[in-house]
Short mmCIF file of C-alpha atoms in Angstrom, two decimals:
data_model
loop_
_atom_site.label_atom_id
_atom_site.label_comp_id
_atom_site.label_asym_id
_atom_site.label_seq_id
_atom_site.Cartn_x
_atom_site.Cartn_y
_atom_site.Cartn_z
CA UNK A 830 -11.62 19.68 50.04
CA UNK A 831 -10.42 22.87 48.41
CA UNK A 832 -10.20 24.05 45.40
CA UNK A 833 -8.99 27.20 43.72
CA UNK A 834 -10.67 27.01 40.71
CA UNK A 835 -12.16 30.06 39.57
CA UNK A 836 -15.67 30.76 38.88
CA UNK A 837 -17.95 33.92 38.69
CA UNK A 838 -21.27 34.93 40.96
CA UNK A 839 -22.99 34.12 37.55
CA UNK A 840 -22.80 31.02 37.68
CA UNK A 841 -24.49 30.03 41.14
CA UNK A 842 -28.35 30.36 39.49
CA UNK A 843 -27.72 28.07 36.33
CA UNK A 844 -25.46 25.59 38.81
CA UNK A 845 -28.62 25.68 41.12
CA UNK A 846 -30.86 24.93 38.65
CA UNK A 847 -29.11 21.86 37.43
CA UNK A 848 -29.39 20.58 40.97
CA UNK A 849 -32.56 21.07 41.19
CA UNK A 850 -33.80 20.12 37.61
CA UNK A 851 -35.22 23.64 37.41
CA UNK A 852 -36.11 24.80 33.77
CA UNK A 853 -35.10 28.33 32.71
CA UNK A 854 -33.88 30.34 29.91
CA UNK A 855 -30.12 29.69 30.02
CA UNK A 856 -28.08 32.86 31.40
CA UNK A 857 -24.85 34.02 30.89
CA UNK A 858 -23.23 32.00 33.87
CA UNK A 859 -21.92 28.44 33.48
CA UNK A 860 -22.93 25.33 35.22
CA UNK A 861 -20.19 24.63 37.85
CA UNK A 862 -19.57 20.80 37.68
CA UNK A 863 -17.59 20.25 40.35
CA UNK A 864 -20.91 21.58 42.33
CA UNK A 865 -23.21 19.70 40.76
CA UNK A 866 -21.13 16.59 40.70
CA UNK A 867 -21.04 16.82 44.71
CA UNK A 868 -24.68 17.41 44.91
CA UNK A 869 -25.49 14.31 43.07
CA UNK A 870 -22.59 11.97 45.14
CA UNK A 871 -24.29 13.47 48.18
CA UNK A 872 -27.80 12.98 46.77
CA UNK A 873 -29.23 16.52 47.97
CA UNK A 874 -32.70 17.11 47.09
CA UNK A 875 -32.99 20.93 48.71
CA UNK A 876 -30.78 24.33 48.73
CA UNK A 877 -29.80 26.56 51.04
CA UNK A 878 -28.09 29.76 49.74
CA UNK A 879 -27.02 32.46 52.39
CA UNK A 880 -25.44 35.52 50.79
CA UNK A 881 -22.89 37.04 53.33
CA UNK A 882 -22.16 40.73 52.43
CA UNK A 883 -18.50 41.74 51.71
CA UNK A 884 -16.90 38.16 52.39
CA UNK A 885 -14.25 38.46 50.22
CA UNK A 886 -12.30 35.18 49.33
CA UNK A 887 -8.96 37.16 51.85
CA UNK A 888 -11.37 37.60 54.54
CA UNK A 889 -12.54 34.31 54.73
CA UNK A 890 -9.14 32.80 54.51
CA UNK A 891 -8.58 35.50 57.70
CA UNK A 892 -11.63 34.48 59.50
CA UNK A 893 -12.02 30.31 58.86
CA UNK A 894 -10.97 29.18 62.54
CA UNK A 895 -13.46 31.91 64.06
CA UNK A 896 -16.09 30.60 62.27
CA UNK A 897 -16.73 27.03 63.28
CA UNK A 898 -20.13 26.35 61.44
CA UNK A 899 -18.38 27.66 58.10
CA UNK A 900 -15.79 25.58 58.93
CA UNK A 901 -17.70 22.51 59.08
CA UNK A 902 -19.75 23.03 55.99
CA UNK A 903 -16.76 23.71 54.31
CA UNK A 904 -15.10 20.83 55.45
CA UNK A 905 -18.12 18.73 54.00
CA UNK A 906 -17.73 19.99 50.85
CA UNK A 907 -15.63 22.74 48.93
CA UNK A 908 -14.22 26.27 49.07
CA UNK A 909 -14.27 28.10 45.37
CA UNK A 910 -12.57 31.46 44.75
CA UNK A 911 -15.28 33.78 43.00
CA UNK A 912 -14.81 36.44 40.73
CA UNK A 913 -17.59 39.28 41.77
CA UNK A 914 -19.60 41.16 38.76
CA UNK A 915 -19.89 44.28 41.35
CA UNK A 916 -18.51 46.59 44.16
CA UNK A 917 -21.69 47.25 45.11
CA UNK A 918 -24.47 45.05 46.91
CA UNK A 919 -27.63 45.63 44.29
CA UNK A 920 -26.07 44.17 41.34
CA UNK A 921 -23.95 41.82 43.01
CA UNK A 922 -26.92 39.37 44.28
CA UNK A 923 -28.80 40.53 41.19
CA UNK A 924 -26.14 38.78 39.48
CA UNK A 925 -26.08 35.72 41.60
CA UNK A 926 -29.90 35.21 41.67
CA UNK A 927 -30.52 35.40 37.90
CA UNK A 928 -26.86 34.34 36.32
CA UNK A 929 -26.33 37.61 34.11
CA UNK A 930 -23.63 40.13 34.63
CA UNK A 931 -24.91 43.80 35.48
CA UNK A 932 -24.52 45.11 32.06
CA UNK A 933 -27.05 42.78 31.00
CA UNK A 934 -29.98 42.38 34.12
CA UNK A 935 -29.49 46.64 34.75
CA UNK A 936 -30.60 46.15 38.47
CA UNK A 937 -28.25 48.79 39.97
CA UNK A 938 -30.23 49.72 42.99
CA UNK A 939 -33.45 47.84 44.44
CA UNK A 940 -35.76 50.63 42.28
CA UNK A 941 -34.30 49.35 38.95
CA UNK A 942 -35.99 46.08 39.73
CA UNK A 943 -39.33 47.89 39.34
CA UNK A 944 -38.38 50.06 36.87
CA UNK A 945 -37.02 46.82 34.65
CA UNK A 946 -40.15 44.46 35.47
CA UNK A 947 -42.13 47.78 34.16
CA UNK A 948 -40.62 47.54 30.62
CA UNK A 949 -40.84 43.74 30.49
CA UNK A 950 -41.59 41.30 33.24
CA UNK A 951 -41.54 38.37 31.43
CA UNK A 952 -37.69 39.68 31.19
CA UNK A 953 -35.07 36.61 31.96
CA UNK A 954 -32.37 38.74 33.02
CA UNK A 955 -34.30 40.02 35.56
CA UNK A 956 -35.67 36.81 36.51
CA UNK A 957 -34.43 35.01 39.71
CA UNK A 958 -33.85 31.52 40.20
CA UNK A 959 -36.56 31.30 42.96
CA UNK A 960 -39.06 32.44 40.29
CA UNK A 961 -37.80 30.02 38.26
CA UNK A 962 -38.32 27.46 40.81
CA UNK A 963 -41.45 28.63 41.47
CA UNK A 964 -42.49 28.41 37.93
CA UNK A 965 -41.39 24.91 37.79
CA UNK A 966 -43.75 23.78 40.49
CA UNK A 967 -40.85 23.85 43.25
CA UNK A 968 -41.21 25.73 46.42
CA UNK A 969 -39.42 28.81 46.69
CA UNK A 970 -38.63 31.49 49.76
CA UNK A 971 -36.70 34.28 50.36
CA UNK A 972 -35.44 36.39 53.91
CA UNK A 973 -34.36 39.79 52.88
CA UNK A 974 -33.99 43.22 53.40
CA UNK A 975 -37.68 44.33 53.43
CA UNK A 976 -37.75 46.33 50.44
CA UNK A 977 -36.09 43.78 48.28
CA UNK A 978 -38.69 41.14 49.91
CA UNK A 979 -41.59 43.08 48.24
CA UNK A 980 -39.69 42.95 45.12
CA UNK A 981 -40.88 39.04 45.55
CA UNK A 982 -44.26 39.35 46.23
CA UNK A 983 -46.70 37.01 44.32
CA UNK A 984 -43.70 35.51 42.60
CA UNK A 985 -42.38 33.12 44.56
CA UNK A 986 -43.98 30.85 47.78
CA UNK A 987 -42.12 32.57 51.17
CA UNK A 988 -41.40 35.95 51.74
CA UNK A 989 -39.96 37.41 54.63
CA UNK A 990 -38.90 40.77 54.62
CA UNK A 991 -36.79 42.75 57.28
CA UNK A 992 -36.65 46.15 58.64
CA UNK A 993 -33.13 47.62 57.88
CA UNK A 994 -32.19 48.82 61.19
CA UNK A 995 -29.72 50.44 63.02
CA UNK A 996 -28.40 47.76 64.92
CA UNK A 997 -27.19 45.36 62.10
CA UNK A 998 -26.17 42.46 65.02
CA UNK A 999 -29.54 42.02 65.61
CA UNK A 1000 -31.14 42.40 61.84
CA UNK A 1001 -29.54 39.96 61.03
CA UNK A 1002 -30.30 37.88 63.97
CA UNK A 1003 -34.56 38.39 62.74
CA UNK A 1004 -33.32 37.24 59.08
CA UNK A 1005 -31.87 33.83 60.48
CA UNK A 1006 -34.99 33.57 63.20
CA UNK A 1007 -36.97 34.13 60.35
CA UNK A 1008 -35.18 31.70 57.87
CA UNK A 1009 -35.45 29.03 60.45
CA UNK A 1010 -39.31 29.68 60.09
CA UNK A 1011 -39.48 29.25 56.52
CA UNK A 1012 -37.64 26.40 56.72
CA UNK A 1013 -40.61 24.85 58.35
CA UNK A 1014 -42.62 24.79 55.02
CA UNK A 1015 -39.72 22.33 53.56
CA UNK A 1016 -38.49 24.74 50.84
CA UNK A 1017 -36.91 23.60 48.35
CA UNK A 1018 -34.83 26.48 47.52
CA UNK A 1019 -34.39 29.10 50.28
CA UNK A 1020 -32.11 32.37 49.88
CA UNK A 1021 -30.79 34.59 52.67
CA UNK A 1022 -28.77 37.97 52.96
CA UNK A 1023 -26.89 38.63 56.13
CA UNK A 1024 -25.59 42.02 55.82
CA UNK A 1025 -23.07 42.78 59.92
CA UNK A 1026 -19.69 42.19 58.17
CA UNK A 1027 -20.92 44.88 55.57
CA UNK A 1028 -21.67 47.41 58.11
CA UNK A 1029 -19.16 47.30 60.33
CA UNK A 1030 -16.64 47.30 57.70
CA UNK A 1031 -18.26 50.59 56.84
CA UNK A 1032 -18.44 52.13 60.50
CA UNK A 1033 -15.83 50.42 62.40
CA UNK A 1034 -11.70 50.63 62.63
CA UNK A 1035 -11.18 47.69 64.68
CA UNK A 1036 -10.74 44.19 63.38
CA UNK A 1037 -11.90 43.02 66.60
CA UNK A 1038 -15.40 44.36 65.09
CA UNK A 1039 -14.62 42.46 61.84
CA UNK A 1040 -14.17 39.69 64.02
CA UNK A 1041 -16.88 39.81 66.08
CA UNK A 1042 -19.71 40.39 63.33
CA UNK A 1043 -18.50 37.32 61.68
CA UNK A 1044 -18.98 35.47 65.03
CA UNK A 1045 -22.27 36.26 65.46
CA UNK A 1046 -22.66 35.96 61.61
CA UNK A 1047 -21.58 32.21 62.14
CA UNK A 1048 -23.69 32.04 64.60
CA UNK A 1049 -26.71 32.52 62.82
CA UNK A 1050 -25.27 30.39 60.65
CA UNK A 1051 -25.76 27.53 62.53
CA UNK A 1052 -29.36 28.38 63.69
CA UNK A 1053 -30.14 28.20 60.11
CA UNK A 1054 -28.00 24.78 59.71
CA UNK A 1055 -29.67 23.36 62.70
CA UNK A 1056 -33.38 23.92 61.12
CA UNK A 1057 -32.72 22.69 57.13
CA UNK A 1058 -33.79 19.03 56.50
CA UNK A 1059 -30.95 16.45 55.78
CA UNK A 1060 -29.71 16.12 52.32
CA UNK A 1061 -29.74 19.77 51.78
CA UNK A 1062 -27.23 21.84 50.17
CA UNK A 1063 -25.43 24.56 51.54
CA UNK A 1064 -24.20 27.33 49.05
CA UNK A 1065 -22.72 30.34 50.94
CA UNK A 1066 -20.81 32.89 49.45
CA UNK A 1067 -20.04 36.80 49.55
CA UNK A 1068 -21.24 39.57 47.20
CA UNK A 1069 -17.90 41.61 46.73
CA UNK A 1070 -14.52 42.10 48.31
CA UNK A 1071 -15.24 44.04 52.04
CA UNK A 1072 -16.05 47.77 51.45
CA UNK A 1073 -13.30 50.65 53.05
CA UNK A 1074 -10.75 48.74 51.87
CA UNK A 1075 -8.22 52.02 52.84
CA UNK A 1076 -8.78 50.79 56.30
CA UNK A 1077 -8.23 47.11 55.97
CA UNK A 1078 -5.50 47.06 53.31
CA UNK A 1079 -2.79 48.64 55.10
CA UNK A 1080 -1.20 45.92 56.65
CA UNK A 1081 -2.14 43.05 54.26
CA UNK A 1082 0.33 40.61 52.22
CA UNK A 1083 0.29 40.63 48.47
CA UNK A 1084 -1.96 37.84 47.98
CA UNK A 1085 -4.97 39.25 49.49
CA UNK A 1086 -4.20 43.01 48.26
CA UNK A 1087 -4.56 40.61 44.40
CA UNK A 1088 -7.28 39.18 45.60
CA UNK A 1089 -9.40 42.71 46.90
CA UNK A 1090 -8.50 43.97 43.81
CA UNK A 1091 -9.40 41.22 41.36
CA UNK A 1092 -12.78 41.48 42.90
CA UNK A 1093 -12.63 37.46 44.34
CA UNK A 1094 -15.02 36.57 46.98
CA UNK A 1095 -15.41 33.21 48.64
CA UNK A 1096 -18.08 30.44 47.66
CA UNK A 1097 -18.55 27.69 50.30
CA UNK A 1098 -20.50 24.60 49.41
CA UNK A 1099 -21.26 21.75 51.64
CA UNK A 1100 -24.13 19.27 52.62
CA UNK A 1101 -26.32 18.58 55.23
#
């Protein structure tokens, strides 16, 4: 089922803590009922949530049939349009793991998260919902970017952090390998950050590259599906609207051009 009810990045932490009766100081994001409703109807106990880089809500809509494991998660559950608080990758998922806009966590590059914790750590807004999970007795991991990992360390249960490298097909093939070895501690809230559609949208001209990166993104997808437990929830959803946009708005429709511009990414929800 789809729906195009709008929501913001924000509002992923304090919906995920509802799920998962997690106790935290309320942030500036909403709890997204529709979400929580299926959760409960589908009586998930876990979550899953895989941060893709640059899926906007027009690329999805492009890339849907290519992406059969998507697909079938989506199918489960629900497609959401997304308003993004960012252009930019840092405060994007800052804003999705704590449920404050940028304007009010300040995490503009990975260093601010240092530089924020060093004024006040017990800070909320800088606080993600893994800590909070942590906090609350849950089990909490993380498979990141390796310098964001260490942003983790000693606050929450599973950290994996990888190498940025070069070859972005197969970084992000070590985040889902990884992933699928967290999963083997029975998390009950894992996040992930698969970053190809990003790059290539960067370094590419071909939508054939588009294309493929989100076929091997799926991919991964599904290594990751394969490995969660059942009655776990899937939450999947894009940072921003894909970067270069001079290159891959010149032969779009209206809708989509409305939808880069407004900043709407796609949120996928589904069960295991």
């Amino acid at each position: 089922m789809d729906s195009d009810k709008q929501c913001s990045l924000v509002d992923i932490a304090p919906t995920i803590s509802e799920i998962l009766n997690i106790n935290m100081v309320k942030p500036s994001g909403r709890v997204l009922t529709q979400i929580t409703d299926y959760a409960q109807k589908n009586n998930t106990k876990k979550v899953v949530l895989i941060i893709i880089d640059s899926l906007g809500f027009a690329l999805y809509q492009h890339l849907t049939r290519s992406m059969s494991n998507m697909k079938k998660i989506a199918d489960s559950g629900m497609v959401l349009k997304c308003k993004s608080t960012a252009d930019h990758t840092t405060p994007a998922i800052a804003s999705i793991f704590t449920g404050y806009y940028p304007e009010e966590h300040h995490l503009y590059y990975t260093d601010d998260i240092y530089k924020e914790r060093a004024k006040n750590e017990s800070n909320p807004k800088i606080k993600t919902i893994m800590e909070w999970a942590h906090d609350n007795g849950l089990k909490s991991g993380i498979v990141i970017e390796t310098q964001g990992a260490e942003s983790l360390l000693n606050r929450i249960d599973r950290i994996f952090g990888v190498p940025d490298s070069d070859d972005i097909i197969e970084y992000d093939k070590y985040i889902a390998e990884n992933t699928k070895k967290a999963l083997e501690s029975n998390p009950d809230i894992m996040a992930v950050h698969l970053r190809s559609i990003d790059r290539f949208a960067h370094r590419s001209e071909s939508w054939d590259d588009i294309k493929y990166s989100a076929l091997r993104i799926d991919e991964y997808i599904g290594m990751i599906y394969s490995k969660a437990e059942s009655n776990t929830l899937f939450i999947i959803c894009g940072d921003h609207p894909i970067h270069s946009s001079q290159k891959w708005l010149q032969k779009t429709n209206k809708s989509d051009s409305e939808n880069y511009h407004k900043r709407y990414v796609a949120l996928i929800v589904g069960s295991k």
